CSV table of C-alpha atoms and ligand atoms in Angstrom, one decimal:
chain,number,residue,atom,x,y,z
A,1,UNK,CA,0.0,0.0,0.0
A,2,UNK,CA,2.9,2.4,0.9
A,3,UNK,CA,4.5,1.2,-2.1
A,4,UNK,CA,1.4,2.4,-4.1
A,5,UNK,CA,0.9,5.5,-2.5
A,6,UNK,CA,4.0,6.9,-3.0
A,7,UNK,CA,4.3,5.9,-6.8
A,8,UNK,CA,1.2,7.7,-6.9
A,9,UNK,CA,2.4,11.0,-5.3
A,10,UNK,CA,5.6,10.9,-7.8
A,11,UNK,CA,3.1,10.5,-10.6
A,12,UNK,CA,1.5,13.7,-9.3
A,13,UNK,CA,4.9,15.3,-9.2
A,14,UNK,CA,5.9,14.2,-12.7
A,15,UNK,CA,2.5,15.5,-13.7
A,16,UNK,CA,2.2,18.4,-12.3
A,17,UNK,CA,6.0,19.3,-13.5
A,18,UNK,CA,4.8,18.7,-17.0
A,19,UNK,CA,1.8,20.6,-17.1
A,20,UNK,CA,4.5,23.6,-15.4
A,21,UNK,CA,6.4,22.6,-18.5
A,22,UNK,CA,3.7,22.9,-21.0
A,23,UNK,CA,2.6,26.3,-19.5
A,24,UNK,CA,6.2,28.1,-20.0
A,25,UNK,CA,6.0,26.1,-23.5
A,26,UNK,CA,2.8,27.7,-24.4
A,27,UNK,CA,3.4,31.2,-23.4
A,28,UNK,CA,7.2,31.5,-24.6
A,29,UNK,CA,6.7,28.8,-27.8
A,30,UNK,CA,10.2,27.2,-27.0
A,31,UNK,CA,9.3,23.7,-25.6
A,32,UNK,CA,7.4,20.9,-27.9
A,33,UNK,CA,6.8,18.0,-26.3
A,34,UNK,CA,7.7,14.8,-27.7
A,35,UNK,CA,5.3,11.1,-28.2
A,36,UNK,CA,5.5,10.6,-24.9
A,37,UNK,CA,4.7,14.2,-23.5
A,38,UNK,CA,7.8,15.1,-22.6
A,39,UNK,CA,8.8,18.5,-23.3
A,40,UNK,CA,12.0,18.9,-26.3
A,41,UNK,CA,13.1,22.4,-27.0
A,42,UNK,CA,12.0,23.7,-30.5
A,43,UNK,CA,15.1,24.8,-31.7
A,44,UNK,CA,16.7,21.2,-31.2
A,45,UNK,CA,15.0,19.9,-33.8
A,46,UNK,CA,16.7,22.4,-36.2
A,47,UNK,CA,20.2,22.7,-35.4
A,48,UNK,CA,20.9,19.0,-33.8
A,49,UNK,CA,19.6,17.2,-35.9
A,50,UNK,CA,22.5,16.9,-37.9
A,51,UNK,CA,26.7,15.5,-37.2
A,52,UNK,CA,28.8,18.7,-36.1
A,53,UNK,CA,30.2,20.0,-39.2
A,54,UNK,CA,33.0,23.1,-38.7
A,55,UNK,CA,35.3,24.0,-41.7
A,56,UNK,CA,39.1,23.4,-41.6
A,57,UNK,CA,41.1,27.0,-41.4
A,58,UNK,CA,44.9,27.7,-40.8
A,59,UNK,CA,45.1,29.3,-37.2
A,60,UNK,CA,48.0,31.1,-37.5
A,61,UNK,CA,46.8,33.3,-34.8
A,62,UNK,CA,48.6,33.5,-31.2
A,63,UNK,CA,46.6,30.1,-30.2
A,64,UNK,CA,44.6,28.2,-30.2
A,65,UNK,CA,47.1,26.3,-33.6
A,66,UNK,CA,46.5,23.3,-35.6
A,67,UNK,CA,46.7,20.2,-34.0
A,68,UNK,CA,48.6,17.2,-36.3
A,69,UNK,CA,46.2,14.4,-37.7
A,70,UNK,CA,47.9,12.4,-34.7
A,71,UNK,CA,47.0,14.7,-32.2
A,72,UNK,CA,43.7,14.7,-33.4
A,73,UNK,CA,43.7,11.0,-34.2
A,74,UNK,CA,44.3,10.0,-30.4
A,75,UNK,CA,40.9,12.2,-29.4
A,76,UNK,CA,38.8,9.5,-30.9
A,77,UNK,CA,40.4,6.7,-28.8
A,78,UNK,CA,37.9,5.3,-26.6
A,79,UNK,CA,37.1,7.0,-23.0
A,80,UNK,CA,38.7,5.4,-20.1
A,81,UNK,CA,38.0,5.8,-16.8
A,82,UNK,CA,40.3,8.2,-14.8
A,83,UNK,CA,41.3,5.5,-12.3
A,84,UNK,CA,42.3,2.7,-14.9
A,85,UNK,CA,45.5,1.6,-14.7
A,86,UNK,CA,46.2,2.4,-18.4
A,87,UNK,CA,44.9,5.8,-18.0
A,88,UNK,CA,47.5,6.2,-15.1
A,89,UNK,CA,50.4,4.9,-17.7
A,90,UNK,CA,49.3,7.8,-20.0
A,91,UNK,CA,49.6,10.3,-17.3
A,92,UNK,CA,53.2,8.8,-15.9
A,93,UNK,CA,54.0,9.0,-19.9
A,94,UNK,CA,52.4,13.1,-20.2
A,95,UNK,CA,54.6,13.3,-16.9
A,96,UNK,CA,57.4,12.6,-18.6
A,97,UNK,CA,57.0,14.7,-21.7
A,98,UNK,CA,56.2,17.5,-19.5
A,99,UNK,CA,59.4,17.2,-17.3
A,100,UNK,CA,61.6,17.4,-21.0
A,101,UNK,CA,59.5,20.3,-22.5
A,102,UNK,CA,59.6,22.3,-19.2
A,103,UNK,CA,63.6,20.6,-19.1
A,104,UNK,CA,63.4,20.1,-15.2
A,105,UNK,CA,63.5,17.0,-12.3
A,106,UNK,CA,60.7,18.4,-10.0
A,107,UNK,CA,58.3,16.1,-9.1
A,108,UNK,CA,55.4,17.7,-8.8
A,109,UNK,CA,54.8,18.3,-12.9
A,110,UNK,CA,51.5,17.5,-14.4
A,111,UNK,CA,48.6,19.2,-16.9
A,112,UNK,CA,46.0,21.3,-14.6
A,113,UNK,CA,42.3,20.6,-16.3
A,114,UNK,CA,41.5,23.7,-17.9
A,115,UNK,CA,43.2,26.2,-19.4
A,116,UNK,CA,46.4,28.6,-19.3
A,117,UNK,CA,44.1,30.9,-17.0
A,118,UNK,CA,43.8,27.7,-14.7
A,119,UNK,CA,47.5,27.0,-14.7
A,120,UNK,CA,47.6,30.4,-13.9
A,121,UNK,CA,45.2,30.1,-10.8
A,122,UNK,CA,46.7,27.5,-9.8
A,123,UNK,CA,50.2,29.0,-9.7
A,124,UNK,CA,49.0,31.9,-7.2
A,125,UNK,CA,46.5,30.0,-5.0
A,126,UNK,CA,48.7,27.5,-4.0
A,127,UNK,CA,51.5,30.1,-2.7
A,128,UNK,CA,49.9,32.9,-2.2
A,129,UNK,CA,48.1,33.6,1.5
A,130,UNK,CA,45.5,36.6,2.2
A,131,UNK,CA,48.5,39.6,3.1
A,132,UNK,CA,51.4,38.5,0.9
A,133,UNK,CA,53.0,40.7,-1.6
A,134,UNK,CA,53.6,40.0,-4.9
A,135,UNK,CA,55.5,42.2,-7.7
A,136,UNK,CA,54.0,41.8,-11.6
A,137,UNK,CA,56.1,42.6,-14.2
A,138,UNK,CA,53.3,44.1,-16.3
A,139,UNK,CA,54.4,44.5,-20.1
A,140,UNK,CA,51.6,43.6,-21.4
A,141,UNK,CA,48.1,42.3,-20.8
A,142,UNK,CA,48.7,39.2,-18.8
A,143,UNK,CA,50.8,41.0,-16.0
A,144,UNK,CA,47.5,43.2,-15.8
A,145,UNK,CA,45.8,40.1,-15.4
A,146,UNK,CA,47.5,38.9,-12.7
A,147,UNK,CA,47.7,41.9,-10.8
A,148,UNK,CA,44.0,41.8,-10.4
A,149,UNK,CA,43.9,38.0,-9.6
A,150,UNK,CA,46.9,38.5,-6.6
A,151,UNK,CA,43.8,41.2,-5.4
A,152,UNK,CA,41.2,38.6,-5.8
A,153,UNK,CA,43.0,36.4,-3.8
A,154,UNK,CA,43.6,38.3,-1.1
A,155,UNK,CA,47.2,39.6,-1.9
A,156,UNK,CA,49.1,42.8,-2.4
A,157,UNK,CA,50.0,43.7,-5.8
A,158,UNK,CA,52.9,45.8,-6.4
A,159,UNK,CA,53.5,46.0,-10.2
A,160,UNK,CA,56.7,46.7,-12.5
A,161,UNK,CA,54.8,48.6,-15.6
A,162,UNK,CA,57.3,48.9,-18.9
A,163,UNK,CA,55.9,51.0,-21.8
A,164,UNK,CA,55.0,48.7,-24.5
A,165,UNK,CA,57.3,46.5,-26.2
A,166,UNK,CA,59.8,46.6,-23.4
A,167,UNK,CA,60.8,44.0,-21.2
A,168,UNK,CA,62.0,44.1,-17.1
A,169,UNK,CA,65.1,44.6,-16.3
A,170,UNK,CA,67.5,43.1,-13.8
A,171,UNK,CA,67.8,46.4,-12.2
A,172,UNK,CA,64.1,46.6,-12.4
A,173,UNK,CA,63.8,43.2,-10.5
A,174,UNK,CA,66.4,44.6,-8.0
A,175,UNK,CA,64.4,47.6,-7.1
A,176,UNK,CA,61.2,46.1,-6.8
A,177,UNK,CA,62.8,43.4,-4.8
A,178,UNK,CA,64.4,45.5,-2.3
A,179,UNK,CA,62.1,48.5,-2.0
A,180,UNK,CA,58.5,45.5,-1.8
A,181,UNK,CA,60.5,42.2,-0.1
A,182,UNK,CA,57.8,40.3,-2.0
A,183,UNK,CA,56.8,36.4,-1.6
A,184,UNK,CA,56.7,36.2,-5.4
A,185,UNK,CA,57.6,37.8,-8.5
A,186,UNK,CA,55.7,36.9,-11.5
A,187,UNK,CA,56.8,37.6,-15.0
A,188,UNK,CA,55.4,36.8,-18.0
A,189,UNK,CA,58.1,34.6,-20.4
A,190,UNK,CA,55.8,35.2,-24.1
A,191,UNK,CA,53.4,38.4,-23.7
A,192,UNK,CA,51.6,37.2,-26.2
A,193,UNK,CA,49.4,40.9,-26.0
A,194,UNK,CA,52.7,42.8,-27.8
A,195,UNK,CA,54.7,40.2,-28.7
A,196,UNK,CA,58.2,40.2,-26.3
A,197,UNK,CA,60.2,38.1,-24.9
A,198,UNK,CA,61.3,38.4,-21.3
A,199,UNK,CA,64.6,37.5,-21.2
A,200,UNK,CA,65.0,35.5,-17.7
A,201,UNK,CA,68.8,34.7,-17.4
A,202,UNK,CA,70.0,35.9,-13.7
A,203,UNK,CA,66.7,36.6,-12.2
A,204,UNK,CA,66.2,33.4,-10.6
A,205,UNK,CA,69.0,34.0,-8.5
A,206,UNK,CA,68.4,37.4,-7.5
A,207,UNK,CA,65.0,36.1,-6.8
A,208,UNK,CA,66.2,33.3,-4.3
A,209,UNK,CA,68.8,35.8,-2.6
A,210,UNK,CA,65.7,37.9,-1.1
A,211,UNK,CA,63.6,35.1,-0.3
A,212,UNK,CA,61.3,35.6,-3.0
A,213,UNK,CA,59.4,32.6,-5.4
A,214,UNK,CA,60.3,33.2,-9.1
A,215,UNK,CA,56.6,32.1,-10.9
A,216,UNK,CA,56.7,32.5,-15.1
A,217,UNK,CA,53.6,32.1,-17.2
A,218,UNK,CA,55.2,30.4,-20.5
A,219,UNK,CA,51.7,29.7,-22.4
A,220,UNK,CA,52.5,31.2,-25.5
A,221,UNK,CA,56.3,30.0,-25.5
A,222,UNK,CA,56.7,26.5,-23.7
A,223,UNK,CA,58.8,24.0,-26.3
A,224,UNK,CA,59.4,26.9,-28.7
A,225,UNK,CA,62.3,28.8,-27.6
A,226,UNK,CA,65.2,27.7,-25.7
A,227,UNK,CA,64.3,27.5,-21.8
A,228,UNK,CA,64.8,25.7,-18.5
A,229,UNK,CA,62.9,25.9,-15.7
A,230,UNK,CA,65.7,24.0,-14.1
A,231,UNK,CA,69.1,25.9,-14.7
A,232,UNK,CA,66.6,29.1,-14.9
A,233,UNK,CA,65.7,28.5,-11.1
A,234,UNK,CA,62.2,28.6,-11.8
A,235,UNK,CA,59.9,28.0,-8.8
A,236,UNK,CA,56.6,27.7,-10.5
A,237,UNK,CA,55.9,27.9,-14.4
A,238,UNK,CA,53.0,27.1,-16.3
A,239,UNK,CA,51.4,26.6,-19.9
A,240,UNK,CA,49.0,26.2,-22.6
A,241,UNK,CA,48.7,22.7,-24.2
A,242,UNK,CA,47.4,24.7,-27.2
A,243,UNK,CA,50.1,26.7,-28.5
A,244,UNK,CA,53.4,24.9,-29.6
A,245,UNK,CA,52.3,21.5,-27.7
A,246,UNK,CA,49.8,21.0,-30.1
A,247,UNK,CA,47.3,19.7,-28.1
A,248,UNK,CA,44.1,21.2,-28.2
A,249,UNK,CA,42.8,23.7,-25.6
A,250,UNK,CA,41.6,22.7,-22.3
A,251,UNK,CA,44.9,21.9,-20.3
A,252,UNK,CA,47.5,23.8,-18.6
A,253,UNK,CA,51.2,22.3,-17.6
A,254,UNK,CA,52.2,23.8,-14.6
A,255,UNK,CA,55.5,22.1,-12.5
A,256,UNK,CA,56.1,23.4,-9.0
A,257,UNK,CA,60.0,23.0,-7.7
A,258,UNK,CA,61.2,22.3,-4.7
A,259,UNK,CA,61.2,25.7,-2.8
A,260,UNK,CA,57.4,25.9,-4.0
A,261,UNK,CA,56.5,22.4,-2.6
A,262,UNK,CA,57.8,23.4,0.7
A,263,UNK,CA,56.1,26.7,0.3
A,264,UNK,CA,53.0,24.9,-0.3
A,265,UNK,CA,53.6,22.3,2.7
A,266,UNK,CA,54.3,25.2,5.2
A,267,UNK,CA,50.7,27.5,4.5
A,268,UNK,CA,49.0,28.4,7.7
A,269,UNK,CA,45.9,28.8,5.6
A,270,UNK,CA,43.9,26.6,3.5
A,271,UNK,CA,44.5,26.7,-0.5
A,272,UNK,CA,41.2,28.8,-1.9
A,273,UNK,CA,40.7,26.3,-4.2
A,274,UNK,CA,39.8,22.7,-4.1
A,275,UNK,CA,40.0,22.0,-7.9
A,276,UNK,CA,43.5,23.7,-8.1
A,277,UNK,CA,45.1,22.4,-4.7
A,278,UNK,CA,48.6,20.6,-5.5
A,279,UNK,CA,48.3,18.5,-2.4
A,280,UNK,CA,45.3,16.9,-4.1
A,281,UNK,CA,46.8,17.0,-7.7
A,282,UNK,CA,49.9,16.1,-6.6
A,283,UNK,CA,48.7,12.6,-5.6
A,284,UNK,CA,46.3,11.7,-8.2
A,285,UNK,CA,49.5,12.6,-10.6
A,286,UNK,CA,51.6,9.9,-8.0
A,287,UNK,CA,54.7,13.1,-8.1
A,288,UNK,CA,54.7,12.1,-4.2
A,289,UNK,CA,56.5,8.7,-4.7
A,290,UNK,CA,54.2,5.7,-4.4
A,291,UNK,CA,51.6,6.8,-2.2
A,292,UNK,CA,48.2,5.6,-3.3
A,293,UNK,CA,46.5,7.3,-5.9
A,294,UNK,CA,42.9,9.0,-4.8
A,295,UNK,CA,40.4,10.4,-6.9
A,296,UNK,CA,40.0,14.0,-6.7
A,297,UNK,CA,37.7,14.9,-10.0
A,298,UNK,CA,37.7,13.4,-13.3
A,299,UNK,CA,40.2,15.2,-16.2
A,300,UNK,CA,39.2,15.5,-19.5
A,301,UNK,CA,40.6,12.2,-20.8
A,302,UNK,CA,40.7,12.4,-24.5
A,303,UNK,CA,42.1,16.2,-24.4
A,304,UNK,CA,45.1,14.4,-22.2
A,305,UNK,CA,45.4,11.7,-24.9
A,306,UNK,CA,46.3,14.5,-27.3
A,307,UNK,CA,48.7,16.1,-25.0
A,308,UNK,CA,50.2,12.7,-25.0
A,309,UNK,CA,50.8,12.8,-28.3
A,310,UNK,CA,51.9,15.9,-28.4
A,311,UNK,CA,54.5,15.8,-26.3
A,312,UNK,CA,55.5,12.1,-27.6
A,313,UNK,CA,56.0,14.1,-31.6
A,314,UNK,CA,58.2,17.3,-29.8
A,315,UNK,CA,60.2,14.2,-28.0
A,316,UNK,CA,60.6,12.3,-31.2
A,317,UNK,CA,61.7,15.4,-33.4
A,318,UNK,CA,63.9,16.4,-30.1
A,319,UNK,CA,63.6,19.8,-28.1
A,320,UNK,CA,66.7,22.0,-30.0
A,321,UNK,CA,64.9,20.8,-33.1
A,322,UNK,CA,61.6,22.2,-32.6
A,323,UNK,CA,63.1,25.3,-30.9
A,324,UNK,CA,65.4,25.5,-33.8
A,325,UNK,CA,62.2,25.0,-36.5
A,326,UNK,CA,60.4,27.3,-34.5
A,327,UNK,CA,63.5,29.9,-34.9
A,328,UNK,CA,63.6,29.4,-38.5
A,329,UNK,CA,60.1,30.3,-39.5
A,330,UNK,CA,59.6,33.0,-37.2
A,331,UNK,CA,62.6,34.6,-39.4
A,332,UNK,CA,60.9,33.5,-42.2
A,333,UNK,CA,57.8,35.6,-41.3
A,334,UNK,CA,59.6,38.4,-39.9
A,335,UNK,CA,61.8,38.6,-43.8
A,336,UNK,CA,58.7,38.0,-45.3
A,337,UNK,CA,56.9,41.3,-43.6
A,338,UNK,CA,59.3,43.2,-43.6
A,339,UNK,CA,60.1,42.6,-47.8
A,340,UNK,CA,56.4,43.4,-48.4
A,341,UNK,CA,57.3,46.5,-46.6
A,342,UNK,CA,55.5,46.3,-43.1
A,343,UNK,CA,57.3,47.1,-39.8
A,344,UNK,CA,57.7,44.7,-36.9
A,345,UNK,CA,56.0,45.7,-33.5
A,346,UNK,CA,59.5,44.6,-31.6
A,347,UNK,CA,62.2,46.8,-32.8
A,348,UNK,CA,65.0,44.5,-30.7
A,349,UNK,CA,65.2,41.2,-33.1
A,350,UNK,CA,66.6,40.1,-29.8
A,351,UNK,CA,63.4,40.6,-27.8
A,352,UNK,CA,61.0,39.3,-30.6
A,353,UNK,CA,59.2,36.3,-29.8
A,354,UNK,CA,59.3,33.5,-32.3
A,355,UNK,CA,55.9,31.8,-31.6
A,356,UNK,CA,53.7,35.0,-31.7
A,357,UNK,CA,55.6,37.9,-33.9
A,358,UNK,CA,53.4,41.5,-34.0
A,359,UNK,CA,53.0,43.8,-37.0
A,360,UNK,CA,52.7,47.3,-37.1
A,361,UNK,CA,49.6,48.1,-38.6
A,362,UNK,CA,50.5,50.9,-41.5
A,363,UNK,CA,48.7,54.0,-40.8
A,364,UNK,CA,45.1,54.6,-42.9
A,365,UNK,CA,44.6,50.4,-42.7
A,366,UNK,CA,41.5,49.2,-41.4
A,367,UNK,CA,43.3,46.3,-39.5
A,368,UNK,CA,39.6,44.3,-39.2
A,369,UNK,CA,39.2,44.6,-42.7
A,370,UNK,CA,42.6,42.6,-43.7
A,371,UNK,CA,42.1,40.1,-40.7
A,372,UNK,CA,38.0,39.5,-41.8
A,373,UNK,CA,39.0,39.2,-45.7
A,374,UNK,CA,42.4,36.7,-44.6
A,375,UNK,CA,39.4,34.6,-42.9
A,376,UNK,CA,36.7,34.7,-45.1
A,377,UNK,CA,38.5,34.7,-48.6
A,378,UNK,CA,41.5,31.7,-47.6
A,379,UNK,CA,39.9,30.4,-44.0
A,380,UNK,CA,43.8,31.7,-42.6
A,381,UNK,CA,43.7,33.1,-39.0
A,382,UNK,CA,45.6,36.3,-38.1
A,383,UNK,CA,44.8,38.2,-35.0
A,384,UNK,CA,44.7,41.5,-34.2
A,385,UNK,CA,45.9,43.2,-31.2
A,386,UNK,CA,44.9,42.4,-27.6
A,387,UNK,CA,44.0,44.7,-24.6
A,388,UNK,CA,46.8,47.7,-25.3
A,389,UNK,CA,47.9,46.5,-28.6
A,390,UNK,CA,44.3,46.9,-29.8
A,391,UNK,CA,44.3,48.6,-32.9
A,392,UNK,CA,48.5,49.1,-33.1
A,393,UNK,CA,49.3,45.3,-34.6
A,394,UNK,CA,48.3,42.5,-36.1
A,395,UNK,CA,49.7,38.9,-34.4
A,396,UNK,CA,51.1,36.2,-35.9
A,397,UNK,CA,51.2,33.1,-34.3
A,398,UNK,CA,54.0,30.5,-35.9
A,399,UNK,CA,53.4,27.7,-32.9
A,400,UNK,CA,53.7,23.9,-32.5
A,401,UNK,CA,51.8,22.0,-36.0
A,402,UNK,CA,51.7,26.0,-37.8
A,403,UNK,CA,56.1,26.4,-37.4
A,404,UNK,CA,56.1,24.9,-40.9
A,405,UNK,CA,57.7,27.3,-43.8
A,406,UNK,CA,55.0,26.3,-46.2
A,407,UNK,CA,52.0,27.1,-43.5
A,408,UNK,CA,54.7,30.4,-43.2
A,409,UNK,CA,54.3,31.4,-46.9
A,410,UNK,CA,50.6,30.8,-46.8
A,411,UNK,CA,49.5,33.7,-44.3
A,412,UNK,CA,52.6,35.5,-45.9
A,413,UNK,CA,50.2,35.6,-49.4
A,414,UNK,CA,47.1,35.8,-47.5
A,415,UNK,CA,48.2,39.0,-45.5
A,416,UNK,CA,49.3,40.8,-49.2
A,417,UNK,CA,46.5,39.6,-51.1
A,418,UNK,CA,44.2,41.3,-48.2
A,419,UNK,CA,46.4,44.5,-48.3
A,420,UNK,CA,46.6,44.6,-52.0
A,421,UNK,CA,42.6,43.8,-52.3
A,422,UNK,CA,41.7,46.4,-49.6
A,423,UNK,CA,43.5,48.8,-51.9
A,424,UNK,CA,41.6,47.8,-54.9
A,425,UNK,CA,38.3,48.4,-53.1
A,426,UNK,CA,39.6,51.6,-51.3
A,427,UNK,CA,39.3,50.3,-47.7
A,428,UNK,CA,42.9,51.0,-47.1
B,1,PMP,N1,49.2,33.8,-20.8
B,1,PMP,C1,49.6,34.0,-22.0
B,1,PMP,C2,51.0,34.6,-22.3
B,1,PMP,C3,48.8,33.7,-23.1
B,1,PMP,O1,49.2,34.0,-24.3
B,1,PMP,C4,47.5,33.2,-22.8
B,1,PMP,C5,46.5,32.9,-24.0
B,1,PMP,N2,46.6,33.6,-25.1
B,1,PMP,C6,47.1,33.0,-21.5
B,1,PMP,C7,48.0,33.2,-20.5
B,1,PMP,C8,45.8,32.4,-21.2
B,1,PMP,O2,45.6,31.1,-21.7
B,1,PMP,P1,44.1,30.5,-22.0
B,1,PMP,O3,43.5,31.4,-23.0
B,1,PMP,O4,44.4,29.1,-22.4
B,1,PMP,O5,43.4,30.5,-20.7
């Protein structure tokens, strides 16, 4: 009888849920219902009712780039769970591969789910307590960025703030360093926003004679120049798996050393985050040296399978190789712009980064109108500027699957056929 009655009540429910259904359906005309009564939203039947069709373009923006048939290959392999054993050999393996790209020993290196912002979340939130002080090199947009997430988490933000296009200095560092006494100093390696490079050489040891954790963000760089987190005295650097990995987006390396484990160990308050805390991560990635593996959420399997793969082509073509092919096509861009007769961004060939290079956008262009007509007319990606560089360059991404000379020459006609046709129609 209980039984009965209280199949009866969820009837009820159900019907009475429906009905609520059908009401909102009626007035708003979004839900249909289907054979059995149940409610389907109109506009399903239109646009799902097909497979996902999306065209094939050259990104040879500043990232997301064009993953290799293997890459994307490896994203069809079947799902496995996130506690399988065979999973756990593909994360030992993307372990590995991470170690050699990032060229350092620490133990605790693994992909944070989610992207470079999340590898940059995680870099602050696990160091970082409500009080301390940190000092942002801004030279671009991501220092910016980061200035306003050390505020978010409760920090101080003391920023270094270079004019556009220039990088800090060691006598900036020193400065900052003395006048501040920060926990951390955060640079960015590849400001992807104008187009520099930061060089790094020497700051890690100023860095570790004041006390002070040395964190880089390397999204739009990691595997394409020469760099070592190790002989670099890195504490904490991160990436994009997007860029030159060639993965696709959705995953962020990050490796901590040793000064940031301990930093980490020795917090008197709790990591703001539960999804980001290395303790956690740390474990389910075994970097803590056979202790059991727990579950602490479930990673986005497939995209790791293409970081896999990733990593295993940069391994098989060797690091100096890809840093060196990276090298080569950048100068292959940068001869090509400059013989059509447009001026690099980066005056310092020194300070240019390889994997995103930044045009000056000749004065009376309507820089939309080139990027737009480079899309529509030959599906080829170039970016314009982002946050200050807005409206001052275009970007040029030559990362990971794109650091080919032939995918090179191709934006290099796109980009004059756009300037030449703007001409023509008197847009420029
Ligand atoms: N840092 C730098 C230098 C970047 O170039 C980017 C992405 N363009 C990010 C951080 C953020 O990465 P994501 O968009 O993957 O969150």
């Amino acid at each position: 009888i209980c039984i009965c009655i209280s199949q009866n009540r969820r009837d009820k429910e159900l019907q009475t849920k429906l009905e609520s259904y059908r009401s909102v359906s009626n007035k708003n005309q979004v839900l249909k219902m289907d054979t059995n009564g149940l409610p389907v939203p109109a506009s399903t039947n239109s646009v799902l009712k097909n497979p996902i069709n999306v065209p094939e373009k050259l990104l040879m923006g500043p990232g997301p780039s064009n993953c290799s048939p293997r890459v994307l290959e490896s994203l069809s392999l079947p799902v496995l769970g996130h506690m399988h054993k065979e999973f756990f050999q593909v994360l030992d393996e993307i372990k590995i591969g991470l170690q050699y790209v990032f060229q350092t020993s620490n133990k605790w290196t693994l992909a944070i789910s989610g992207p470079g912002h999340t590898g940059m979340e995680a870099a602050l939130v696990n160091i970082l307590e409500p009080g301390d002080t940190v000092v942002v090199g801004k030279t671009g947009i991501w220092g910016a960025r980061v200035a306003d997430l050390v505020v978010r988490l409760g920090g101080v933000a003391q920023t270094i703030d270079k004019p556009l296009g220039q990088v800090v200095t060691l006598t900036d560092v020193v400065d900052s360093l003395q006048k501040h006494r920060p926990k951390i100093l955060f640079l960015v390696h590849s400001e992807s926003s104008t187009g520099i490079m930061q060089p790094l050489e020497g700051i890690g040891e100023i860095c570790r004679s004041y006390g002070t954790l040395l964190v880089v963000d390397t999204v739009a760089s990691l595997g394409g120049v020469p760099f070592s987190v190790d002989l670099l005295k890195i504490d904490v650097c991160y990436s994009g798996s997007q860029k030159v990995l060639g993965a696709p987006p959705g995953l962020s390396p990050i490796t901590f050393g040793p000064r940031a484990v301990e930093c980490v160990k020795s917090r008197t308050s709790p990591i703001k985050s539960y999804i980001l805390d290395m303790n956690f991560l740390s474990n389910y990635w075994d970097c803590n040296g056979g202790e059991p593996r727990g579950y602490h959420h479930t990673p986005p399997v497939n995209l790791l399978y293409g970081l896999r793969e990733g990593l295993a082509m940069i391994s098989s073509e060797k690091l100096e190789n890809v840093w060196e092919r990276h090298a080569l096509c950048a100068k292959r861009l940068q001869d090509g712009l400059q013989n059509m007769g447009l001026e690099l961004f980066i005056e310092e060939p020194a300070s240019r980064l390889p994997t995103v290079n930044t045009v000056k956008i000749p004065p009376g262009v309507d820089w939309k109108f080139v990027t737009q007509h480079a899309m529509e007319k030959h599906l080829i990606e170039i970016a314009g500027g982002l946050g200050p560089t807005v409206g001052l360059v275009w970007r040029i991404g030559v990362m990971g699957y794109n650091a080919y000379p032939g995918k090179v020459d191709r934006v290099l006609e796109a980009l004059k056929e756009a300037l030449e046709f703007g001409k023509l129609q008197g847009r420029l």
